[in-house]
Amino acid sequence: MEYKCGYIAILGKPNAGKSTLVNCLVGEKVAIVSSKPQTTRNNILGIITKENYQLILVDTPGIHKSKNALDKFMMKNVRSAIGGANVILYLIDVTKKITDDEIEYIKNLKEKNQVPLVVCLSKIDLVKNENILLTISQLSSVKEIDDIVPISSYKNKNTTELLNTILNYLPPQKDKNFVFDDDYYTDKSLNFLVAEIIREKTLYYLEQEIPHGINVNIVNFEEKPNICIIEADIVCERDSHKSIIIGKNGSMLKTIGEKARLDIEKLVDKKVLLKLFVKTKKNWRDSENYLKEFGYKKEDL
Ligand SMILES: Nc1nc2c(ncn2[C@@H]2O[C@H](COP(=O)(O)OP(=O)(O)OP(=O)(O)O)[C@@H](O)[C@H]2O)c(=O)[nH]1
Ligand SMILES: [Mg+2]
């Protein structure tokens, strides 16, 4: 039997649908999703293992210009994912206009890295077929692109074709040298996943810049036979944000906590007691020390 195994860097602009695609392909929620750009901050592995292949999908932060130390960390993650990739999968939201800058970026990706480059048109459930064909013809003149696959993670459309396309670009190997055991579907710890679920709820319920300035730290995680007791700090950048996160008589914090608890209970498969505290660390996104303290490491693959 022949085997295939490799790292697939999932790249694209913020909000392109990268994390949704990774969750869809893996069949587990490894990465949080939101309608707000710059949701993902860390590289998150989503691992698919079958009898004869293992695909290690690397979900990355959306490519954007850095405004603070956290952004710089995020873009470093993108570079690190590119560096370790056997195939690059570049996602384009088919509902958005493709700019010349983006095409230049894609061409550069191929020229600099010389690995197979597959462009994936995402969210095709939102547009008519004519629009998809138009975008494909626009991109087909870009010789640096090896393949174009239109998909919808929501409708699970063309996702098998996408997996087969990726597999085509991985060289076959005689031995089953998989990187991860077959029961691993992510590289992230339970603490990380729980903190991300809480952050996802803040992204959903809070407006504008507030959720982007939030970090969630798990301060206590106690697993008992029938219940998990979890304490977490929601750290924000300003006192004015703190009062919005808490809400009138604590109503906002209560909503965030209740919704997060339901998801965490599914993850740990038992009852959860979730205690949330809101703290202010002024402009933490600009402080290397806070980033270190919050576990954002320099390099993250
Ligand atoms: N209609 C539709 N919406 C989608 C699809 N895939 C993703 N979305 C939506 O697009 C938005 C962004 O999705 P994410 O998966 O968080 O995007 P991302 O590329 O990971 O974004 P960042 O982490 O910010 O870089 C969310 O509101 C998703 O629900 C799809 O196939 N169809
Ligand atoms: Mg994401």
Short mmCIF file of C-alpha atoms and ligand atoms in Angstrom, two decimals:
data_model
loop_
_atom_site.label_atom_id
_atom_site.label_comp_id
_atom_site.label_asym_id
_atom_site.label_seq_id
_atom_site.Cartn_x
_atom_site.Cartn_y
_atom_site.Cartn_z
CA MET A 1 0.00 0.00 0.00
CA GLU A 2 1.10 3.59 -0.63
CA TYR A 3 0.72 6.30 1.99
CA LYS A 4 0.50 10.08 1.93
CA CYS A 5 1.13 12.57 4.69
CA GLY A 6 1.72 16.31 4.70
CA TYR A 7 1.15 19.77 6.08
CA ILE A 8 -1.41 21.93 4.28
CA ALA A 9 -1.21 25.66 5.08
CA ILE A 10 -4.66 27.23 4.87
CA LEU A 11 -4.14 30.90 4.01
CA GLY A 12 -6.28 33.85 3.01
CA LYS A 13 -7.65 37.19 4.06
CA PRO A 14 -9.48 37.57 7.39
CA ASN A 15 -13.03 36.20 7.20
CA ALA A 16 -12.38 34.12 4.04
CA GLY A 17 -13.78 31.02 5.77
CA LYS A 18 -10.52 29.21 6.65
CA SER A 19 -11.50 28.03 10.13
CA THR A 20 -14.96 26.98 8.95
CA LEU A 21 -13.35 24.89 6.22
CA VAL A 22 -10.90 23.24 8.62
CA ASN A 23 -13.74 22.33 11.00
CA CYS A 24 -15.78 21.00 8.09
CA LEU A 25 -12.97 18.83 6.72
CA VAL A 26 -11.91 17.52 10.14
CA GLY A 27 -15.50 16.97 11.30
CA GLU A 28 -14.73 18.47 14.72
CA LYS A 29 -14.70 22.04 15.95
CA VAL A 30 -10.99 22.74 16.25
CA ALA A 31 -11.12 26.46 15.49
CA ILE A 32 -13.58 29.16 16.47
CA VAL A 33 -15.49 31.04 13.78
CA SER A 34 -17.03 34.50 13.68
CA SER A 35 -18.39 37.02 11.22
CA LYS A 36 -15.78 39.50 12.42
CA PRO A 37 -12.36 39.57 10.71
CA GLN A 38 -9.19 38.49 12.56
CA THR A 39 -10.85 35.81 14.62
CA THR A 40 -8.02 33.26 14.51
CA ARG A 41 -4.78 34.29 16.26
CA ASN A 42 -2.78 31.06 16.52
CA ASN A 43 -1.92 28.39 14.01
CA ILE A 44 -4.29 25.56 14.79
CA LEU A 45 -3.80 22.08 13.43
CA GLY A 46 -6.78 20.11 12.21
CA ILE A 47 -5.70 16.53 11.58
CA ILE A 48 -7.46 14.09 9.25
CA THR A 49 -6.23 10.50 9.49
CA LYS A 50 -7.46 7.68 7.23
CA GLU A 51 -6.05 4.24 6.54
CA ASN A 52 -3.68 5.47 3.83
CA TYR A 53 -3.24 9.18 4.48
CA GLN A 54 -2.84 11.87 7.11
CA LEU A 55 -3.54 15.49 6.21
CA ILE A 56 -2.35 18.06 8.74
CA LEU A 57 -4.32 21.22 8.02
CA VAL A 58 -2.78 24.37 9.46
CA ASP A 59 -5.46 26.99 10.09
CA THR A 60 -3.80 30.42 10.19
CA PRO A 61 -4.73 34.00 11.10
CA GLY A 62 -6.11 36.03 8.18
CA ILE A 63 -3.45 38.00 6.31
CA HIS A 64 -3.60 41.69 7.24
CA LYS A 65 -1.36 44.68 7.94
CA SER A 66 0.08 44.66 11.47
CA LYS A 67 -0.98 47.48 13.80
CA ASN A 68 0.29 46.06 17.09
CA ALA A 69 2.47 43.34 18.62
CA LEU A 70 -0.38 40.80 18.53
CA ASP A 71 -0.84 41.39 14.77
CA LYS A 72 2.89 40.88 14.29
CA PHE A 73 2.67 37.59 16.19
CA MET A 74 -0.27 36.56 13.97
CA MET A 75 1.58 37.34 10.74
CA LYS A 76 4.62 35.48 12.02
CA ASN A 77 2.36 32.47 12.37
CA VAL A 78 1.32 32.80 8.73
CA ARG A 79 4.96 32.86 7.62
CA SER A 80 5.76 29.87 9.79
CA ALA A 81 2.84 27.88 8.31
CA ILE A 82 4.01 28.72 4.79
CA GLY A 83 7.54 27.61 5.68
CA GLY A 84 6.37 24.19 6.84
CA ALA A 85 3.81 23.54 4.11
CA ASN A 86 3.83 20.71 1.58
CA VAL A 87 0.80 22.25 -0.12
CA ILE A 88 -0.58 25.78 0.17
CA LEU A 89 -4.34 26.20 0.07
CA TYR A 90 -5.26 29.83 -0.50
CA LEU A 91 -8.89 30.68 0.25
CA ILE A 92 -10.76 33.45 -1.54
CA ASP A 93 -14.26 34.49 -0.48
CA VAL A 94 -16.12 34.26 -3.78
CA THR A 95 -18.55 37.01 -2.71
CA LYS A 96 -15.69 39.55 -2.54
CA LYS A 97 -13.93 41.28 -5.41
CA ILE A 98 -10.40 39.97 -5.97
CA THR A 99 -7.90 42.83 -5.93
CA ASP A 100 -4.70 43.08 -7.98
CA ASP A 101 -2.79 43.16 -4.70
CA GLU A 102 -4.23 39.79 -3.72
CA ILE A 103 -3.29 38.28 -7.10
CA GLU A 104 0.24 39.66 -6.67
CA TYR A 105 0.40 38.10 -3.20
CA ILE A 106 -0.69 34.71 -4.59
CA LYS A 107 1.91 34.88 -7.39
CA ASN A 108 4.59 35.72 -4.84
CA LEU A 109 3.57 32.82 -2.64
CA LYS A 110 4.29 30.41 -5.47
CA GLU A 111 7.49 32.10 -6.65
CA LYS A 112 9.02 32.25 -3.19
CA ASN A 113 7.97 28.85 -1.89
CA GLN A 114 7.75 26.55 -4.91
CA VAL A 115 5.14 24.28 -3.34
CA PRO A 116 1.85 23.27 -4.97
CA LEU A 117 -0.64 26.12 -4.72
CA VAL A 118 -4.35 25.38 -4.73
CA VAL A 119 -6.82 28.26 -4.71
CA CYS A 120 -10.11 27.52 -3.05
CA LEU A 121 -13.14 29.71 -3.78
CA SER A 122 -15.18 29.67 -0.58
CA LYS A 123 -18.85 30.34 0.26
CA ILE A 124 -20.18 29.33 -3.18
CA ASP A 125 -23.59 28.79 -1.58
CA LEU A 126 -23.93 32.59 -1.55
CA VAL A 127 -23.50 33.26 -5.28
CA LYS A 128 -24.86 32.17 -8.65
CA ASN A 129 -22.93 29.69 -10.78
CA GLU A 130 -22.18 32.39 -13.38
CA ASN A 131 -20.27 34.37 -10.76
CA ILE A 132 -18.22 31.34 -9.79
CA LEU A 133 -17.33 30.69 -13.43
CA LEU A 134 -16.42 34.34 -13.90
CA THR A 135 -14.03 34.24 -10.94
CA ILE A 136 -12.51 30.97 -12.17
CA SER A 137 -11.87 32.47 -15.60
CA GLN A 138 -10.32 35.56 -13.98
CA LEU A 139 -7.92 33.34 -12.02
CA SER A 140 -7.22 30.77 -14.71
CA SER A 141 -4.78 33.15 -16.44
CA VAL A 142 -2.62 33.20 -13.30
CA LYS A 143 -0.09 30.50 -14.18
CA GLU A 144 1.25 30.29 -10.62
CA ILE A 145 -2.03 28.68 -9.47
CA ASP A 146 -1.93 24.91 -9.87
CA ASP A 147 -5.62 24.21 -9.26
CA ILE A 148 -8.85 26.06 -8.47
CA VAL A 149 -11.56 24.38 -6.40
CA PRO A 150 -14.86 26.10 -5.55
CA ILE A 151 -16.36 24.94 -2.26
CA SER A 152 -19.02 25.57 0.35
CA SER A 153 -18.25 24.47 3.89
CA TYR A 154 -21.84 25.25 4.89
CA LYS A 155 -23.29 22.92 2.27
CA ASN A 156 -20.34 20.51 2.34
CA LYS A 157 -20.09 21.05 -1.40
CA ASN A 158 -17.00 19.90 -3.32
CA THR A 159 -15.10 19.22 -0.10
CA THR A 160 -14.27 15.63 -1.10
CA GLU A 161 -12.97 16.94 -4.44
CA LEU A 162 -10.84 19.42 -2.50
CA LEU A 163 -9.33 16.66 -0.35
CA ASN A 164 -8.60 14.59 -3.48
CA THR A 165 -6.97 17.59 -5.15
CA ILE A 166 -4.72 18.15 -2.13
CA LEU A 167 -3.84 14.44 -1.99
CA ASN A 168 -2.83 14.55 -5.67
CA TYR A 169 -0.08 17.02 -4.80
CA LEU A 170 1.44 14.95 -2.00
CA PRO A 171 4.13 12.45 -3.00
CA PRO A 172 3.36 8.81 -2.14
CA GLN A 173 5.53 7.10 0.48
CA LYS A 174 6.11 3.39 1.07
CA ASP A 175 6.00 3.52 4.87
CA LYS A 176 3.22 4.74 7.09
CA ASN A 177 5.21 7.62 8.59
CA PHE A 178 2.33 9.62 10.01
CA VAL A 179 3.18 12.52 12.32
CA PHE A 180 0.25 12.09 14.73
CA ASP A 181 -1.51 9.08 16.24
CA ASP A 182 -4.83 8.46 14.56
CA ASP A 183 -6.92 9.61 17.56
CA TYR A 184 -5.51 13.17 17.46
CA TYR A 185 -7.60 15.72 15.57
CA THR A 186 -5.84 18.85 16.84
CA ASP A 187 -2.59 19.86 18.50
CA LYS A 188 -4.31 22.20 20.94
CA SER A 189 -4.93 21.54 24.64
CA LEU A 190 -8.33 21.42 26.30
CA ASN A 191 -7.46 24.71 28.06
CA PHE A 192 -6.81 26.39 24.70
CA LEU A 193 -10.06 25.11 23.20
CA VAL A 194 -12.07 26.25 26.24
CA ALA A 195 -10.50 29.73 26.20
CA GLU A 196 -11.25 30.00 22.49
CA ILE A 197 -14.91 29.02 22.99
CA ILE A 198 -15.26 31.86 25.52
CA ARG A 199 -13.52 34.28 23.12
CA GLU A 200 -15.87 33.16 20.34
CA LYS A 201 -18.87 34.22 22.43
CA THR A 202 -17.31 37.62 23.10
CA LEU A 203 -16.83 38.01 19.33
CA TYR A 204 -20.48 37.18 18.81
CA TYR A 205 -22.04 39.38 21.47
CA LEU A 206 -19.74 42.41 21.64
CA GLU A 207 -19.54 45.21 19.12
CA GLN A 208 -16.74 46.75 17.10
CA GLU A 209 -13.20 46.75 18.47
CA ILE A 210 -13.99 45.35 21.93
CA PRO A 211 -13.67 41.61 21.12
CA HIS A 212 -10.44 42.17 19.19
CA GLY A 213 -8.90 43.56 22.39
CA ILE A 214 -9.98 40.55 24.44
CA ASN A 215 -7.86 37.69 25.65
CA VAL A 216 -9.16 34.77 27.67
CA ASN A 217 -6.94 33.14 30.28
CA ILE A 218 -7.96 29.93 32.02
CA VAL A 219 -6.90 30.38 35.64
CA ASN A 220 -8.32 27.17 37.08
CA PHE A 221 -9.50 23.92 35.51
CA GLU A 222 -10.66 21.30 37.95
CA GLU A 223 -12.05 18.05 36.57
CA LYS A 224 -14.21 16.06 38.96
CA PRO A 225 -16.05 12.80 38.14
CA ASN A 226 -19.33 14.55 37.26
CA ILE A 227 -18.40 18.17 36.71
CA CYS A 228 -15.65 20.49 35.47
CA ILE A 229 -15.09 23.66 37.44
CA ILE A 230 -13.47 26.27 35.24
CA GLU A 231 -12.40 29.79 36.16
CA ALA A 232 -11.37 32.18 33.41
CA ASP A 233 -10.29 35.80 33.11
CA ILE A 234 -11.60 37.87 30.25
CA VAL A 235 -8.88 40.46 29.81
CA CYS A 236 -9.73 43.66 27.96
CA GLU A 237 -7.79 46.79 27.09
CA ARG A 238 -9.77 49.54 28.80
CA ASP A 239 -12.00 50.06 31.82
CA SER A 240 -14.74 51.40 29.53
CA HIS A 241 -14.66 48.03 27.72
CA LYS A 242 -14.78 46.20 31.03
CA SER A 243 -18.12 47.74 31.96
CA ILE A 244 -19.57 46.89 28.53
CA ILE A 245 -18.39 43.28 28.83
CA ILE A 246 -20.01 43.01 32.27
CA GLY A 247 -23.18 44.75 31.06
CA LYS A 248 -26.12 46.10 33.02
CA ASN A 249 -26.34 44.13 36.29
CA GLY A 250 -23.89 41.63 34.81
CA SER A 251 -26.26 40.68 31.99
CA MET A 252 -23.68 40.58 29.16
CA LEU A 253 -21.21 38.49 31.13
CA LYS A 254 -24.04 36.14 32.06
CA THR A 255 -25.01 35.64 28.41
CA ILE A 256 -21.40 35.06 27.32
CA GLY A 257 -20.91 32.61 30.20
CA GLU A 258 -24.10 30.66 29.55
CA LYS A 259 -23.48 30.23 25.82
CA ALA A 260 -19.83 29.31 26.39
CA ARG A 261 -20.78 26.81 29.10
CA LEU A 262 -23.14 24.93 26.74
CA ASP A 263 -20.37 24.52 24.14
CA ILE A 264 -17.77 23.57 26.73
CA GLU A 265 -20.11 20.92 28.15
CA LYS A 266 -20.28 19.34 24.67
CA LEU A 267 -16.50 19.42 24.44
CA VAL A 268 -15.77 17.85 27.83
CA ASP A 269 -18.91 15.70 27.81
CA LYS A 270 -19.93 16.57 31.35
CA LYS A 271 -21.51 19.38 33.37
CA VAL A 272 -19.49 22.57 33.65
CA LEU A 273 -19.44 25.29 36.27
CA LEU A 274 -17.93 28.32 34.54
CA LYS A 275 -16.82 31.34 36.52
CA LEU A 276 -15.80 34.39 34.48
CA PHE A 277 -13.92 37.46 35.72
CA VAL A 278 -13.26 40.61 33.70
CA LYS A 279 -9.90 42.38 34.04
CA THR A 280 -8.23 45.32 32.35
CA LYS A 281 -4.63 45.22 31.14
CA LYS A 282 -4.07 48.51 29.37
CA ASN A 283 -3.18 48.08 25.68
CA TRP A 284 -1.99 44.52 26.24
CA ARG A 285 -1.93 43.90 22.47
CA ASP A 286 1.05 46.22 22.24
CA SER A 287 3.00 44.69 25.10
CA GLU A 288 5.50 41.89 24.42
CA ASN A 289 5.39 41.05 28.13
CA TYR A 290 1.64 40.55 28.22
CA LEU A 291 1.74 38.55 24.98
CA LYS A 292 4.31 36.25 26.56
CA GLU A 293 2.30 36.00 29.78
CA PHE A 294 -0.84 35.12 27.77
CA GLY A 295 0.96 32.30 25.97
CA TYR A 296 1.49 33.89 22.56
CA LYS A 297 4.82 32.43 21.67
CA LYS A 298 7.15 33.92 19.09
CA GLU A 299 6.79 31.07 16.62
CA ASP A 300 3.78 28.81 16.42
CA LEU A 301 3.19 26.05 13.92
N1 LIG B 1 -22.50 31.22 3.59
C1 LIG B 1 -21.32 30.73 4.00
N2 LIG B 1 -20.67 31.36 4.99
C2 LIG B 1 -19.48 30.85 5.39
C3 LIG B 1 -18.93 29.68 4.80
N3 LIG B 1 -17.73 29.45 5.38
C4 LIG B 1 -17.57 30.42 6.32
N4 LIG B 1 -18.62 31.26 6.33
C5 LIG B 1 -18.81 32.42 7.23
O1 LIG B 1 -17.77 33.35 7.00
C6 LIG B 1 -17.41 34.01 8.23
C7 LIG B 1 -15.92 33.88 8.49
O2 LIG B 1 -15.61 32.52 8.72
P1 LIG B 1 -14.27 32.06 9.45
O3 LIG B 1 -14.14 30.59 9.23
O4 LIG B 1 -14.21 32.56 10.85
O5 LIG B 1 -13.18 32.84 8.56
P2 LIG B 1 -11.59 32.86 8.74
O6 LIG B 1 -11.03 32.88 7.35
O7 LIG B 1 -11.14 31.75 9.61
O8 LIG B 1 -11.36 34.27 9.43
P3 LIG B 1 -10.10 34.78 10.34
O9 LIG B 1 -9.88 33.77 11.42
O10 LIG B 1 -10.58 36.08 10.85
O11 LIG B 1 -8.94 34.92 9.40
C8 LIG B 1 -18.27 33.38 9.32
O12 LIG B 1 -19.40 34.20 9.55
C9 LIG B 1 -18.68 32.05 8.70
O13 LIG B 1 -19.90 31.57 9.23
C10 LIG B 1 -19.67 29.02 3.76
O14 LIG B 1 -19.28 27.99 3.19
N5 LIG B 1 -20.85 29.61 3.40
MG MG B 2 -10.13 31.75 11.38
#
